mmCIF file of C-alpha atoms in Angstrom:
data_model
loop_
_atom_site.group_PDB
_atom_site.id
_atom_site.type_symbol
_atom_site.label_atom_id
_atom_site.label_comp_id
_atom_site.label_asym_id
_atom_site.label_seq_id
_atom_site.Cartn_x
_atom_site.Cartn_y
_atom_site.Cartn_z
ATOM 1 C CA UNK A 1 158.274 152.820 49.791
ATOM 2 C CA UNK A 2 156.855 155.979 51.746
ATOM 3 C CA UNK A 3 160.243 156.618 54.105
ATOM 4 C CA UNK A 4 160.049 155.541 57.950
ATOM 5 C CA UNK A 5 156.313 153.637 57.293
ATOM 6 C CA UNK A 6 156.952 150.001 58.713
ATOM 7 C CA UNK A 7 155.097 147.295 57.678
ATOM 8 C CA UNK A 8 155.972 144.004 61.094
ATOM 9 C CA UNK A 9 155.099 140.897 60.411
ATOM 10 C CA UNK A 10 152.620 139.486 63.232
ATOM 11 C CA UNK A 11 151.927 135.949 65.196
ATOM 12 C CA UNK A 12 148.708 134.172 64.913
ATOM 13 C CA UNK A 13 148.719 131.121 68.212
ATOM 14 C CA UNK A 14 145.746 129.513 66.812
ATOM 15 C CA UNK A 15 144.546 128.103 70.353
ATOM 16 C CA UNK A 16 141.141 125.698 71.655
ATOM 17 C CA UNK A 17 138.151 127.556 71.121
ATOM 18 C CA UNK A 18 139.821 130.727 69.313
ATOM 19 C CA UNK A 19 142.892 132.153 68.606
ATOM 20 C CA UNK A 20 145.302 134.222 69.878
ATOM 21 C CA UNK A 21 146.464 137.275 68.078
ATOM 22 C CA UNK A 22 149.957 139.135 68.512
ATOM 23 C CA UNK A 23 149.565 143.245 68.149
ATOM 24 C CA UNK A 24 152.525 145.140 70.158
ATOM 25 C CA UNK A 25 154.722 144.889 72.906
ATOM 26 C CA UNK A 26 156.978 147.871 74.205
ATOM 27 C CA UNK A 27 159.491 146.075 73.051
ATOM 28 C CA UNK A 28 158.293 146.296 69.277
ATOM 29 C CA UNK A 29 159.549 147.703 66.489
ATOM 30 C CA UNK A 30 157.076 150.767 65.886
ATOM 31 C CA UNK A 31 156.081 151.598 69.690
ATOM 32 C CA UNK A 32 157.045 155.179 70.451
ATOM 33 C CA UNK A 33 155.101 154.897 74.027
ATOM 34 C CA UNK A 34 151.302 155.034 74.684
ATOM 35 C CA UNK A 35 148.547 157.421 74.758
ATOM 36 C CA UNK A 36 145.530 156.166 73.580
ATOM 37 C CA UNK A 37 144.429 152.450 71.862
ATOM 38 C CA UNK A 38 141.047 152.903 70.178
ATOM 39 C CA UNK A 39 139.643 150.913 67.584
ATOM 40 C CA UNK A 40 137.814 152.105 64.298
ATOM 41 C CA UNK A 41 135.335 149.770 62.380
ATOM 42 C CA UNK A 42 134.650 149.852 58.659
ATOM 43 C CA UNK A 43 131.542 149.101 56.154
ATOM 44 C CA UNK A 44 132.599 146.461 53.509
ATOM 45 C CA UNK A 45 132.942 149.228 49.993
ATOM 46 C CA UNK A 46 133.403 152.244 52.865
ATOM 47 C CA UNK A 47 135.867 154.450 53.002
ATOM 48 C CA UNK A 48 137.203 157.312 55.393
ATOM 49 C CA UNK A 49 139.882 159.448 54.500
ATOM 50 C CA UNK A 50 141.812 161.461 54.909
ATOM 51 C CA UNK A 51 144.117 162.702 57.525
ATOM 52 C CA UNK A 52 147.260 162.972 58.984
ATOM 53 C CA UNK A 53 148.210 163.473 62.013
ATOM 54 C CA UNK A 54 150.652 166.313 63.311
ATOM 55 C CA UNK A 55 152.033 164.591 66.006
ATOM 56 C CA UNK A 56 150.835 161.310 66.834
ATOM 57 C CA UNK A 57 152.575 158.257 65.470
ATOM 58 C CA UNK A 58 149.993 155.311 64.139
ATOM 59 C CA UNK A 59 150.152 151.909 65.085
ATOM 60 C CA UNK A 60 147.642 149.924 63.546
ATOM 61 C CA UNK A 61 146.228 146.672 63.710
ATOM 62 C CA UNK A 62 143.517 144.384 62.201
ATOM 63 C CA UNK A 63 141.743 141.476 64.101
ATOM 64 C CA UNK A 64 138.517 140.921 62.863
ATOM 65 C CA UNK A 65 138.006 141.131 58.346
ATOM 66 C CA UNK A 66 140.016 142.717 55.368
ATOM 67 C CA UNK A 67 141.052 146.278 55.625
ATOM 68 C CA UNK A 68 143.020 148.572 52.974
ATOM 69 C CA UNK A 69 144.850 151.388 54.280
ATOM 70 C CA UNK A 70 146.494 153.838 51.750
ATOM 71 C CA UNK A 71 148.789 156.256 52.921
ATOM 72 C CA UNK A 72 149.937 159.233 50.917
ATOM 73 C CA UNK A 73 153.480 161.114 51.168
ATOM 74 C CA UNK A 74 153.822 164.832 50.519
ATOM 75 C CA UNK A 75 156.301 165.637 52.041
ATOM 76 C CA UNK A 76 159.096 167.263 50.637
ATOM 77 C CA UNK A 77 157.968 168.037 47.292
ATOM 78 C CA UNK A 78 157.313 163.990 47.082
ATOM 79 C CA UNK A 79 153.577 162.745 46.084
ATOM 80 C CA UNK A 80 153.933 159.144 46.867
ATOM 81 C CA UNK A 81 151.467 156.619 47.244
ATOM 82 C CA UNK A 82 151.804 153.200 49.674
ATOM 83 C CA UNK A 83 149.135 150.973 49.924
ATOM 84 C CA UNK A 84 148.742 148.048 52.126
ATOM 85 C CA UNK A 85 145.875 145.432 52.611
ATOM 86 C CA UNK A 86 145.755 143.959 56.155
ATOM 87 C CA UNK A 87 143.317 141.040 57.253
ATOM 88 C CA UNK A 88 143.868 137.432 58.705
ATOM 89 C CA UNK A 89 145.518 136.552 55.346
ATOM 90 C CA UNK A 90 148.957 138.830 55.437
ATOM 91 C CA UNK A 91 148.343 139.299 59.771
ATOM 92 C CA UNK A 92 150.883 142.876 60.638
ATOM 93 C CA UNK A 93 151.560 145.922 62.160
ATOM 94 C CA UNK A 94 150.934 149.259 60.166
ATOM 95 C CA UNK A 95 153.274 152.036 61.677
ATOM 96 C CA UNK A 96 153.114 155.403 60.148
ATOM 97 C CA UNK A 97 154.278 158.961 61.132
ATOM 98 C CA UNK A 98 154.069 161.902 62.030
ATOM 99 C CA UNK A 99 152.875 164.049 58.521
ATOM 100 C CA UNK A 100 151.497 161.255 55.966
ATOM 101 C CA UNK A 101 148.334 161.621 53.919
ATOM 102 C CA UNK A 102 145.869 157.701 55.354
ATOM 103 C CA UNK A 103 142.675 156.447 54.139
ATOM 104 C CA UNK A 104 141.289 153.147 54.450
ATOM 105 C CA UNK A 105 138.588 151.265 52.634
ATOM 106 C CA UNK A 106 136.927 148.284 54.352
ATOM 107 C CA UNK A 107 136.762 145.332 52.035
ATOM 108 C CA UNK A 108 135.405 142.373 54.068
ATOM 109 C CA UNK A 109 131.422 141.724 54.367
ATOM 110 C CA UNK A 110 130.176 142.945 57.229
ATOM 111 C CA UNK A 111 132.369 145.537 59.404
ATOM 112 C CA UNK A 112 136.472 144.996 59.517
ATOM 113 C CA UNK A 113 138.259 146.776 62.246
ATOM 114 C CA UNK A 114 140.903 147.966 63.419
ATOM 115 C CA UNK A 115 143.407 148.748 66.775
ATOM 116 C CA UNK A 116 145.021 151.415 67.045
ATOM 117 C CA UNK A 117 148.127 152.020 69.521
ATOM 118 C CA UNK A 118 148.567 155.945 69.630
ATOM 119 C CA UNK A 119 151.576 157.135 71.308
ATOM 120 C CA UNK A 120 149.759 160.153 71.903
ATOM 121 C CA UNK A 121 145.906 160.657 73.231
ATOM 122 C CA UNK A 122 143.688 162.436 70.587
ATOM 123 C CA UNK A 123 143.959 165.870 70.263
ATOM 124 C CA UNK A 124 142.045 167.055 67.453
ATOM 125 C CA UNK A 125 143.965 170.187 67.735
ATOM 126 C CA UNK A 126 146.743 168.387 66.133
ATOM 127 C CA UNK A 127 144.846 166.352 62.959
ATOM 128 C CA UNK A 128 144.421 167.834 59.844
ATOM 129 C CA UNK A 129 142.391 166.593 57.681
ATOM 130 C CA UNK A 130 140.664 166.753 53.774
ATOM 131 C CA UNK A 131 137.819 165.355 51.952
ATOM 132 C CA UNK A 132 138.210 162.203 49.755
ATOM 133 C CA UNK A 133 138.428 164.023 46.586
ATOM 134 C CA UNK A 134 140.882 166.534 47.987
ATOM 135 C CA UNK A 135 143.552 163.892 47.690
ATOM 136 C CA UNK A 136 143.166 162.159 44.296
ATOM 137 C CA UNK A 137 143.202 158.220 44.070
ATOM 138 C CA UNK A 138 140.808 155.349 42.846
ATOM 139 C CA UNK A 139 139.071 153.490 45.188
ATOM 140 C CA UNK A 140 137.043 151.514 43.083
ATOM 141 C CA UNK A 141 140.540 149.947 41.462
ATOM 142 C CA UNK A 142 141.630 146.909 43.526
ATOM 143 C CA UNK B 1 132.200 142.766 93.938
ATOM 144 C CA UNK B 2 135.225 141.477 93.980
ATOM 145 C CA UNK B 3 137.994 144.084 95.006
ATOM 146 C CA UNK B 4 140.000 145.974 92.634
ATOM 147 C CA UNK B 5 138.547 145.207 90.035
ATOM 148 C CA UNK B 6 137.093 147.408 88.046
ATOM 149 C CA UNK B 7 134.018 148.018 85.208
ATOM 150 C CA UNK B 8 134.433 151.621 83.484
ATOM 151 C CA UNK B 9 131.887 152.366 80.777
ATOM 152 C CA UNK B 10 132.915 153.495 77.678
ATOM 153 C CA UNK B 11 132.504 155.743 74.616
ATOM 154 C CA UNK B 12 131.021 154.113 71.555
ATOM 155 C CA UNK B 13 131.172 156.957 68.631
ATOM 156 C CA UNK B 14 128.696 157.037 65.020
ATOM 157 C CA UNK B 15 130.979 158.146 62.467
ATOM 158 C CA UNK B 16 130.036 157.522 58.591
ATOM 159 C CA UNK B 17 131.183 154.019 57.518
ATOM 160 C CA UNK B 18 131.682 152.469 61.209
ATOM 161 C CA UNK B 19 131.784 153.197 64.755
ATOM 162 C CA UNK B 20 135.176 154.216 66.563
ATOM 163 C CA UNK B 21 135.687 152.340 69.811
ATOM 164 C CA UNK B 22 137.424 153.573 72.887
ATOM 165 C CA UNK B 23 139.452 151.807 74.466
ATOM 166 C CA UNK B 24 141.768 152.889 77.240
ATOM 167 C CA UNK B 25 144.400 155.850 76.889
ATOM 168 C CA UNK B 26 146.955 157.181 79.439
ATOM 169 C CA UNK B 27 144.836 158.953 81.883
ATOM 170 C CA UNK B 28 141.930 156.171 82.227
ATOM 171 C CA UNK B 29 141.472 154.837 84.926
ATOM 172 C CA UNK B 30 142.612 151.065 85.827
ATOM 173 C CA UNK B 31 146.093 152.083 83.350
ATOM 174 C CA UNK B 32 149.235 150.976 85.121
ATOM 175 C CA UNK B 33 151.543 151.300 81.994
ATOM 176 C CA UNK B 34 152.061 149.268 78.947
ATOM 177 C CA UNK B 35 153.726 146.380 78.588
ATOM 178 C CA UNK B 36 151.893 144.380 75.777
ATOM 179 C CA UNK B 37 149.059 143.999 73.514
ATOM 180 C CA UNK B 38 146.993 141.674 72.630
ATOM 181 C CA UNK B 39 143.842 139.919 70.587
ATOM 182 C CA UNK B 40 141.980 136.116 71.938
ATOM 183 C CA UNK B 41 139.774 135.377 69.619
ATOM 184 C CA UNK B 42 136.918 132.920 71.309
ATOM 185 C CA UNK B 43 134.440 130.940 69.358
ATOM 186 C CA UNK B 44 131.142 129.902 70.278
ATOM 187 C CA UNK B 45 130.118 128.305 72.941
ATOM 188 C CA UNK B 46 133.758 127.986 73.993
ATOM 189 C CA UNK B 47 135.189 128.552 77.356
ATOM 190 C CA UNK B 48 138.937 129.359 77.981
ATOM 191 C CA UNK B 49 139.262 129.007 81.398
ATOM 192 C CA UNK B 50 140.923 129.274 83.734
ATOM 193 C CA UNK B 51 143.811 131.561 84.126
ATOM 194 C CA UNK B 52 146.060 133.807 87.338
ATOM 195 C CA UNK B 53 148.749 136.179 86.493
ATOM 196 C CA UNK B 54 150.936 136.503 89.410
ATOM 197 C CA UNK B 55 152.522 140.325 88.570
ATOM 198 C CA UNK B 56 149.919 141.289 85.143
ATOM 199 C CA UNK B 57 147.441 143.420 84.907
ATOM 200 C CA UNK B 58 144.287 142.964 82.401
ATOM 201 C CA UNK B 59 142.482 145.080 80.455
ATOM 202 C CA UNK B 60 140.924 143.704 78.756
ATOM 203 C CA UNK B 61 137.786 145.337 76.289
ATOM 204 C CA UNK B 62 135.331 143.366 73.168
ATOM 205 C CA UNK B 63 135.323 145.689 70.159
ATOM 206 C CA UNK B 64 133.184 141.696 67.974
ATOM 207 C CA UNK B 65 130.957 139.644 69.706
ATOM 208 C CA UNK B 66 129.871 139.307 72.951
ATOM 209 C CA UNK B 67 132.143 137.582 75.816
ATOM 210 C CA UNK B 68 131.403 136.662 78.845
ATOM 211 C CA UNK B 69 133.949 137.106 82.018
ATOM 212 C CA UNK B 70 133.953 134.900 85.322
ATOM 213 C CA UNK B 71 136.584 135.784 87.557
ATOM 214 C CA UNK B 72 136.912 134.206 91.184
ATOM 215 C CA UNK B 73 138.802 135.140 94.018
ATOM 216 C CA UNK B 74 140.494 132.668 96.180
ATOM 217 C CA UNK B 75 142.507 135.354 98.357
ATOM 218 C CA UNK B 76 142.145 136.764 101.748
ATOM 219 C CA UNK B 77 140.237 132.768 102.402
ATOM 220 C CA UNK B 78 137.621 134.326 99.847
ATOM 221 C CA UNK B 79 135.138 132.491 97.531
ATOM 222 C CA UNK B 80 134.112 134.621 95.551
ATOM 223 C CA UNK B 81 132.913 134.769 91.834
ATOM 224 C CA UNK B 82 131.599 137.872 89.721
ATOM 225 C CA UNK B 83 130.771 137.551 85.662
ATOM 226 C CA UNK B 84 130.694 140.299 83.350
ATOM 227 C CA UNK B 85 128.779 139.878 80.113
ATOM 228 C CA UNK B 86 130.685 142.883 77.287
ATOM 229 C CA UNK B 87 129.505 143.505 74.309
ATOM 230 C CA UNK B 88 128.464 146.485 72.282
ATOM 231 C CA UNK B 89 125.669 146.950 74.475
ATOM 232 C CA UNK B 90 127.188 146.871 77.347
ATOM 233 C CA UNK B 91 130.316 148.387 76.285
ATOM 234 C CA UNK B 92 133.108 148.750 78.694
ATOM 235 C CA UNK B 93 136.668 148.195 80.271
ATOM 236 C CA UNK B 94 137.486 145.214 82.589
ATOM 237 C CA UNK B 95 140.261 145.941 85.036
ATOM 238 C CA UNK B 96 141.625 142.863 86.402
ATOM 239 C CA UNK B 97 143.623 142.709 88.911
ATOM 240 C CA UNK B 98 146.864 140.568 89.294
ATOM 241 C CA UNK B 99 146.131 137.213 91.818
ATOM 242 C CA UNK B 100 142.441 136.852 90.777
ATOM 243 C CA UNK B 101 141.207 133.920 88.391
ATOM 244 C CA UNK B 102 139.958 135.148 85.246
ATOM 245 C CA UNK B 103 138.001 132.210 82.048
ATOM 246 C CA UNK B 104 135.836 133.722 79.075
ATOM 247 C CA UNK B 105 133.593 132.020 77.442
ATOM 248 C CA UNK B 106 132.430 132.992 73.675
ATOM 249 C CA UNK B 107 128.184 134.319 73.154
ATOM 250 C CA UNK B 108 127.662 134.966 69.862
ATOM 251 C CA UNK B 109 127.541 133.612 66.725
ATOM 252 C CA UNK B 110 131.171 133.077 64.204
ATOM 253 C CA UNK B 111 133.898 134.889 66.923
ATOM 254 C CA UNK B 112 134.302 137.498 69.841
ATOM 255 C CA UNK B 113 137.331 139.390 69.793
ATOM 256 C CA UNK B 114 138.552 140.557 73.243
ATOM 257 C CA UNK B 115 141.904 143.162 73.521
ATOM 258 C CA UNK B 116 143.718 142.932 76.429
ATOM 259 C CA UNK B 117 145.979 146.175 77.317
ATOM 260 C CA UNK B 118 148.683 144.275 79.685
ATOM 261 C CA UNK B 119 151.412 145.901 81.539
ATOM 262 C CA UNK B 120 154.019 144.138 81.277
ATOM 263 C CA UNK B 121 154.835 141.547 78.490
ATOM 264 C CA UNK B 122 153.442 137.609 78.270
ATOM 265 C CA UNK B 123 155.919 135.847 80.277
ATOM 266 C CA UNK B 124 154.657 132.450 80.606
ATOM 267 C CA UNK B 125 156.722 132.047 84.264
ATOM 268 C CA UNK B 126 154.450 134.409 85.648
ATOM 269 C CA UNK B 127 150.363 132.926 84.906
ATOM 270 C CA UNK B 128 149.377 129.773 86.594
ATOM 271 C CA UNK B 129 146.767 127.327 85.107
ATOM 272 C CA UNK B 130 143.954 125.281 85.772
ATOM 273 C CA UNK B 131 141.434 123.791 83.816
ATOM 274 C CA UNK B 132 138.120 124.756 83.573
ATOM 275 C CA UNK B 133 136.982 121.734 85.483
ATOM 276 C CA UNK B 134 139.292 122.473 88.736
ATOM 277 C CA UNK B 135 137.304 125.798 90.105
ATOM 278 C CA UNK B 136 133.808 124.104 90.118
ATOM 279 C CA UNK B 137 131.628 127.023 87.628
ATOM 280 C CA UNK B 138 128.437 126.284 86.225
ATOM 281 C CA UNK B 139 128.931 127.505 82.788
ATOM 282 C CA UNK B 140 125.745 126.267 80.936
ATOM 283 C CA UNK B 141 123.868 128.768 83.158
ATOM 284 C CA UNK B 142 123.536 132.285 81.664
#
């Protein structure tokens, strides 16, 4: 387990006409303030990797589909990977602190959707990027 | 148009592997604080109606599917209805102040998903409910 990564189980509530899915409360563990909320959609098999935020804490929830998140920690001379697959079958919130590399892959047919509740607004100057090849990981193996 | 309802157009950004969809920033019009974010899913044809929040301001975004929102304002001896259909074809955020009745209906095949970014945490004591029949509206007509 990578230091300061949180995985928090969330409730799904069945109601007539469709479910209610919890995402985040002001009082939730991992909440560090509200800066911006946005969605990212990912097609089956597609990979978006790699990004590292210097200031932003990410809080990720997957209300639709199934997404594999891969985290890579190279702080403090470590080289640790951690993988989490989130869907309705494992419905949880993934909290990623600054300075951890992150990539993700769509695993369900059609597009999967993640919500990021971030504690600062989008700022390209605080994002480091590497191409998918620049951090070696076997995305085809599951 | 019902007083204090905001409809704010939002950006969809095409990126390789899937779109990024804006939802809300701290600096956005309609943002009144963060209390809780949750999803509500609605099956095709299903109706969830009616609710009125006494304290909560709702900020609603639809990243998946197509949802018809119907608002009913009976403040100040008015009887005004307003209808908004939100999907990727009309991608916007709907801000609903306290004391306006709200109902919604799923319009796309499969389930549609809304995100509510609310300025207080869920509190059943601040919610008024009426059954769908108690406020007359022709849900079958579009």
